[in-house]
Coordinates of N, CA and C in Angstrom, one line a residue:
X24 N 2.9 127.9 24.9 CA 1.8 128.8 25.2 C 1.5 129.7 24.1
X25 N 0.1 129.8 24.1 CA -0.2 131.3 22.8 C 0.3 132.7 22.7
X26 N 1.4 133.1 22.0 CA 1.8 134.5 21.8 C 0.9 135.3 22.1
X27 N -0.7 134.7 22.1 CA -1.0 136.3 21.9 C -1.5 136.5 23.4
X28 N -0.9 135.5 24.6 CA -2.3 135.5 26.1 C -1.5 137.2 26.5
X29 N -2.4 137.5 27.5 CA -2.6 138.8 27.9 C -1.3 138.9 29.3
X30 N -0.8 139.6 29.5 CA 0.5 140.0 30.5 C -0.3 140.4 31.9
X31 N -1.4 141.2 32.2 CA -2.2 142.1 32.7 C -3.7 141.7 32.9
X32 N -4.3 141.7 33.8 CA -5.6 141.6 33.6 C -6.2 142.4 32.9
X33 N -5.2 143.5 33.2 CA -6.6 144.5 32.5 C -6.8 144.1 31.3
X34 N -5.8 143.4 30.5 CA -5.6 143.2 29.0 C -6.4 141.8 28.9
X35 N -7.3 141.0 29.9 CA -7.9 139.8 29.3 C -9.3 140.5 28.8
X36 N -9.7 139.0 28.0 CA -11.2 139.1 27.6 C -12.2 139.9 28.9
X37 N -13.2 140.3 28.4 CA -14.0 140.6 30.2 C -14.3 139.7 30.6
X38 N -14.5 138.3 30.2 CA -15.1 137.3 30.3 C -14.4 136.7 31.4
X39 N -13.4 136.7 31.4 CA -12.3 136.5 31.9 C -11.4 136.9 33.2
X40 N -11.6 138.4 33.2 CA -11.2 139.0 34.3 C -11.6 138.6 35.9
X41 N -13.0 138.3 36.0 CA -13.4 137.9 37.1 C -12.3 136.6 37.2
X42 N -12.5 135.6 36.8 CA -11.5 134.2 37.0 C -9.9 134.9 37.7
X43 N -9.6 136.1 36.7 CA -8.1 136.6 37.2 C -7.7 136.9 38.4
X44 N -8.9 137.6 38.3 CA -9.1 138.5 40.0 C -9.0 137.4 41.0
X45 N -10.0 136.6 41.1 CA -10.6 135.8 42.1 C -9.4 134.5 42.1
X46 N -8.8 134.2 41.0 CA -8.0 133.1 41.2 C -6.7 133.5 40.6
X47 N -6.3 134.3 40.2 CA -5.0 134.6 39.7 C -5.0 134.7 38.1
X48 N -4.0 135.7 37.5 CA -4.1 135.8 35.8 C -3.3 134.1 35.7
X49 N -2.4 133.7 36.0 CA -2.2 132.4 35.6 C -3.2 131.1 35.5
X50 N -3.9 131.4 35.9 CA -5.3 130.3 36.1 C -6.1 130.9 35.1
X51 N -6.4 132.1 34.7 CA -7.1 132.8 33.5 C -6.3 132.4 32.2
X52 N -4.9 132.4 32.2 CA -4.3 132.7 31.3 C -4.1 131.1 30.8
X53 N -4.1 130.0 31.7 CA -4.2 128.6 31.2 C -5.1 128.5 31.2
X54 N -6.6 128.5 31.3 CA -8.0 128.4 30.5 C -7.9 128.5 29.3
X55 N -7.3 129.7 29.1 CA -7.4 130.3 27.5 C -6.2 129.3 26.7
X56 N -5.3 128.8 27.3 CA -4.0 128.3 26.7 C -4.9 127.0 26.1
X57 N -5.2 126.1 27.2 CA -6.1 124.9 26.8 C -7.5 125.0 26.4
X58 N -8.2 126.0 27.2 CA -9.8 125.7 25.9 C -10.5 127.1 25.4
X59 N -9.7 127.6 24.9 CA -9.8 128.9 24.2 C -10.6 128.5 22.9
X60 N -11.5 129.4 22.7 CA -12.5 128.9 21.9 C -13.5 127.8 22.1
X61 N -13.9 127.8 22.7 CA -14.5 126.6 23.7 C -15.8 127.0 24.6
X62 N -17.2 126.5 24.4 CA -17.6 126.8 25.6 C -17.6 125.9 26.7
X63 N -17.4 126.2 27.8 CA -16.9 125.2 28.7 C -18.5 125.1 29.7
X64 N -18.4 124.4 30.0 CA -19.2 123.7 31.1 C -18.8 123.5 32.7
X65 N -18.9 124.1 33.7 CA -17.8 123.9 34.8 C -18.9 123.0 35.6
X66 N -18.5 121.9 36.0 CA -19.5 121.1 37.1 C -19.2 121.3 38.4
X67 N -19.8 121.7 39.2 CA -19.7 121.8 40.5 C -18.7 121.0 41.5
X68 N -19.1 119.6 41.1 CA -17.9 118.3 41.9 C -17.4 117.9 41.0
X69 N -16.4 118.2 39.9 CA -15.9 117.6 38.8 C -14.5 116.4 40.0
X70 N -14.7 115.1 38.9 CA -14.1 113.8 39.1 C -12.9 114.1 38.5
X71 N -11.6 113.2 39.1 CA -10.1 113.6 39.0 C -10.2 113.3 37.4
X72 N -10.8 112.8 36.5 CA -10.4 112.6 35.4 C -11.3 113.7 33.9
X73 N -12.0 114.5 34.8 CA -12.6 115.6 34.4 C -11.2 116.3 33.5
X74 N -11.5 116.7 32.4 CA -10.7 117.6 31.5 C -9.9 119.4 31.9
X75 N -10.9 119.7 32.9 CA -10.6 120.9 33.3 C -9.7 120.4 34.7
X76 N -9.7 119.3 34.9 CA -9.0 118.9 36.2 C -7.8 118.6 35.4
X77 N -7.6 117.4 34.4 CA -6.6 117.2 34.0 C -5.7 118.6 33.3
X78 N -6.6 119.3 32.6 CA -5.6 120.5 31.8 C -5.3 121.5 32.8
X79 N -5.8 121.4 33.9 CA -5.5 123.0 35.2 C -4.8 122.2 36.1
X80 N -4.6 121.1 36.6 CA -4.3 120.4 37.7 C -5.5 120.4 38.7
X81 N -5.4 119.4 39.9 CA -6.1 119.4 41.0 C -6.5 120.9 41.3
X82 N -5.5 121.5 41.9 CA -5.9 122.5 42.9 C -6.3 123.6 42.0
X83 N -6.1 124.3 40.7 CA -6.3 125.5 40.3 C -7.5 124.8 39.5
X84 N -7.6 123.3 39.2 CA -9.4 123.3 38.5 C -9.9 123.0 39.3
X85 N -10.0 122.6 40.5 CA -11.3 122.7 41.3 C -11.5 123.8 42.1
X86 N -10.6 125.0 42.1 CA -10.7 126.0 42.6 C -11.6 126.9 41.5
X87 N -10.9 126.6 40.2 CA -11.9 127.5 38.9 C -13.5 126.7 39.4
X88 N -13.9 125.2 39.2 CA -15.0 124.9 39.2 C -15.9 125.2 40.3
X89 N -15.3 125.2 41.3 CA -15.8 125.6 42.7 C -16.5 127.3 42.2
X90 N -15.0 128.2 42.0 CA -15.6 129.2 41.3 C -16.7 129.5 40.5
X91 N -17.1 128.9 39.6 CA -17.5 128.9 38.1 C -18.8 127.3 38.2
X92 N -18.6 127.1 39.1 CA -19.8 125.5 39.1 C -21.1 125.8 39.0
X93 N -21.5 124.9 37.9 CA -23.0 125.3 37.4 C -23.0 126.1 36.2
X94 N -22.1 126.3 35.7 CA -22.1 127.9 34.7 C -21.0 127.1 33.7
X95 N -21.7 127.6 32.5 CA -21.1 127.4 31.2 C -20.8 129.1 31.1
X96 N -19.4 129.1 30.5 CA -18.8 130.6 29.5 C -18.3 130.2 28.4
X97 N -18.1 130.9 27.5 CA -17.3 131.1 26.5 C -15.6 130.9 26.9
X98 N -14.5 131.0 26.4 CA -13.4 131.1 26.6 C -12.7 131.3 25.2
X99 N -12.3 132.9 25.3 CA -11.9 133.2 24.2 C -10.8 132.8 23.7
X100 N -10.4 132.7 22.6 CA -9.2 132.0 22.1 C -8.1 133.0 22.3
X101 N -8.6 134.4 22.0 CA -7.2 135.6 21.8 C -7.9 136.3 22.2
X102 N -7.3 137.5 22.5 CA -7.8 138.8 22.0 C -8.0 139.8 20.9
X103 N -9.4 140.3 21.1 CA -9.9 140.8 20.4 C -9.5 142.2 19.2
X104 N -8.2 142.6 20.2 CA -7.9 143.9 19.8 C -6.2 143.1 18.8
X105 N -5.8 142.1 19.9 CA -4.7 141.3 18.6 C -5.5 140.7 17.2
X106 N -6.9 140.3 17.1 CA -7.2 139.7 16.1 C -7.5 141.1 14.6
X107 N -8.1 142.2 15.7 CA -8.4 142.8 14.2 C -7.1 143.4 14.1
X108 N -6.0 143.9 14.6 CA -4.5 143.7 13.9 C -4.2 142.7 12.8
X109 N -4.3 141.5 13.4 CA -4.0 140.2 12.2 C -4.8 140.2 11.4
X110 N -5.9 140.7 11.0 CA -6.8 140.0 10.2 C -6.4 141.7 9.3
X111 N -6.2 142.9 10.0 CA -5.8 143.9 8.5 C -4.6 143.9 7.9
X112 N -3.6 142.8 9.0 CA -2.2 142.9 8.3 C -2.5 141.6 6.9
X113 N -3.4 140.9 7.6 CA -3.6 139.4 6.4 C -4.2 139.9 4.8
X114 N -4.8 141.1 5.6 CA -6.0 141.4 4.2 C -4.8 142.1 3.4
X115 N -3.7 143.0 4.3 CA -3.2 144.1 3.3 C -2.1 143.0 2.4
X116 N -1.5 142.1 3.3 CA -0.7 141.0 2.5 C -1.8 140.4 1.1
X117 N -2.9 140.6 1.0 CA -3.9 140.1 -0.1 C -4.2 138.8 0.1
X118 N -4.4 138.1 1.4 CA -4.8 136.9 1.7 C -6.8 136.8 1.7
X119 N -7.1 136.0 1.5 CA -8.8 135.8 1.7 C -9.1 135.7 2.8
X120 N -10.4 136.0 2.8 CA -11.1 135.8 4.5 C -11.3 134.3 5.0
X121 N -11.3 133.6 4.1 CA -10.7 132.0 4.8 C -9.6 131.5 4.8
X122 N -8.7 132.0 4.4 CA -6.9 131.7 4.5 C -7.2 132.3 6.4
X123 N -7.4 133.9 5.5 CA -6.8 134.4 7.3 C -7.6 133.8 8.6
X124 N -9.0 133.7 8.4 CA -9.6 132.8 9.3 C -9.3 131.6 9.7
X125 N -8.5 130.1 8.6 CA -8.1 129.3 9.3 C -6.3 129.9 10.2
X126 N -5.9 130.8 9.2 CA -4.3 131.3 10.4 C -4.7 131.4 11.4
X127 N -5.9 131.8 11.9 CA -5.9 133.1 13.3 C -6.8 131.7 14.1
X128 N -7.4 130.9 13.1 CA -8.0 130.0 14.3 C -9.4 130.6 15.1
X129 N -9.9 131.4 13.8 CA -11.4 132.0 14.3 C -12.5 131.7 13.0
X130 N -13.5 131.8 13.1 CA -14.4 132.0 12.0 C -14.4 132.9 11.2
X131 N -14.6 132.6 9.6 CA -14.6 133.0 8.4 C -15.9 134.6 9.2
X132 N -17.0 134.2 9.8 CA -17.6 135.1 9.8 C -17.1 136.3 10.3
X133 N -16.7 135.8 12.0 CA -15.9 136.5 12.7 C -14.7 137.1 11.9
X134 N -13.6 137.5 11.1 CA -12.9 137.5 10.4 C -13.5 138.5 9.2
X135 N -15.0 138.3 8.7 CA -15.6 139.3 8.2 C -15.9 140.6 8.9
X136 N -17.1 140.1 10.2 CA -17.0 141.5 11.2 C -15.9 141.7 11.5
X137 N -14.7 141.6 11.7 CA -14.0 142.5 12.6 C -13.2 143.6 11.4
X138 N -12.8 142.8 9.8 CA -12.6 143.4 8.4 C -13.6 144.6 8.2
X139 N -15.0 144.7 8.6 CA -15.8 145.3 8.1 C -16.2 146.6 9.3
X140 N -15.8 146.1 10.3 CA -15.6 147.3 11.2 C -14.2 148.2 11.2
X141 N -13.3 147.9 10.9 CA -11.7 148.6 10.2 C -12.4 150.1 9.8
X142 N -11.6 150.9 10.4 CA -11.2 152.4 9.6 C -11.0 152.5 8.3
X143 N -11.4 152.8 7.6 CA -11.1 152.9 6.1 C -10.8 154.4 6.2
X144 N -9.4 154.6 6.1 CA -9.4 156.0 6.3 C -9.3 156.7 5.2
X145 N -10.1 156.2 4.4 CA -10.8 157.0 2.7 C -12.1 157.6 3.0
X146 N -12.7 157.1 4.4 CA -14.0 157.7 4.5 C -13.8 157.9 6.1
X147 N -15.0 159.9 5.2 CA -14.7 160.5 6.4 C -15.5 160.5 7.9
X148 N -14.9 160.9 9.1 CA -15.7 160.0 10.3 C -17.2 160.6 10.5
X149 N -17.5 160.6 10.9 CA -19.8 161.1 11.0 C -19.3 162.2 12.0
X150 N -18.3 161.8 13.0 CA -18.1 162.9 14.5 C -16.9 163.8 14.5
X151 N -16.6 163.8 13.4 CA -14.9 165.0 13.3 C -15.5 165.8 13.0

């Protein structure tokens, strides 16, 4: 399973949290394990050989689809607040934005915004 899935709802994506709530963090937290980074497609009557049936089992993917049928989401890979951690410990090690982007398993762009939003605590804040 991925080091980085969330212990807590309150700690998932928001994208996410409804699934938690409604079906349990373990049903949230294996979405993300298997199609994290993914946008998914949930079909209303998915067939036993459906992907989200095979990777969830019977009961917790047709409970998610049932949930979720008709509706495509996103399904984030990690979290947000663990990525821009990794991505300033990668920069301060002197790695490039596409080293650390294929480590983390996100986009080179992605990997720029979250670098470029960082505190640079050489400059001073607009609201202090």
């Amino acid at each position: 399973m991925n080091r980085q899935l969330p212990a807590r709802v309150d700690d998932l994506p928001t994208s996410l949290v409804d699934v938690a709530e409604t079906l349990g963090l373990r049903v949230a937290l294996s979405l993300m394990e298997h199609f994290g980074g993914l946008d998914i497609a949930f079909p209303k009557q998915p067939q036993s050989d459906h992907p989200i049936i095979k990777a969830l089992g019977a009961t917790d993917g047709h409970a998610l689809c049932h949930f979720l049928g008709g509706q495509s989401i996103y399904v984030p890979r990690r979290l947000n607040s663990t990525v821009a951690v990794d991505v300033q410990r990668l920069e301060a090690q002197g790695l490039d934005r596409a080293t650390i982007a294929r480590k983390l398993g996100i986009s080179q762009r992605h990997v720029r915004r979250v670098a470029n939003r960082s505190r640079d605590d050489r400059q001073a804040d607009l609201f202090d």
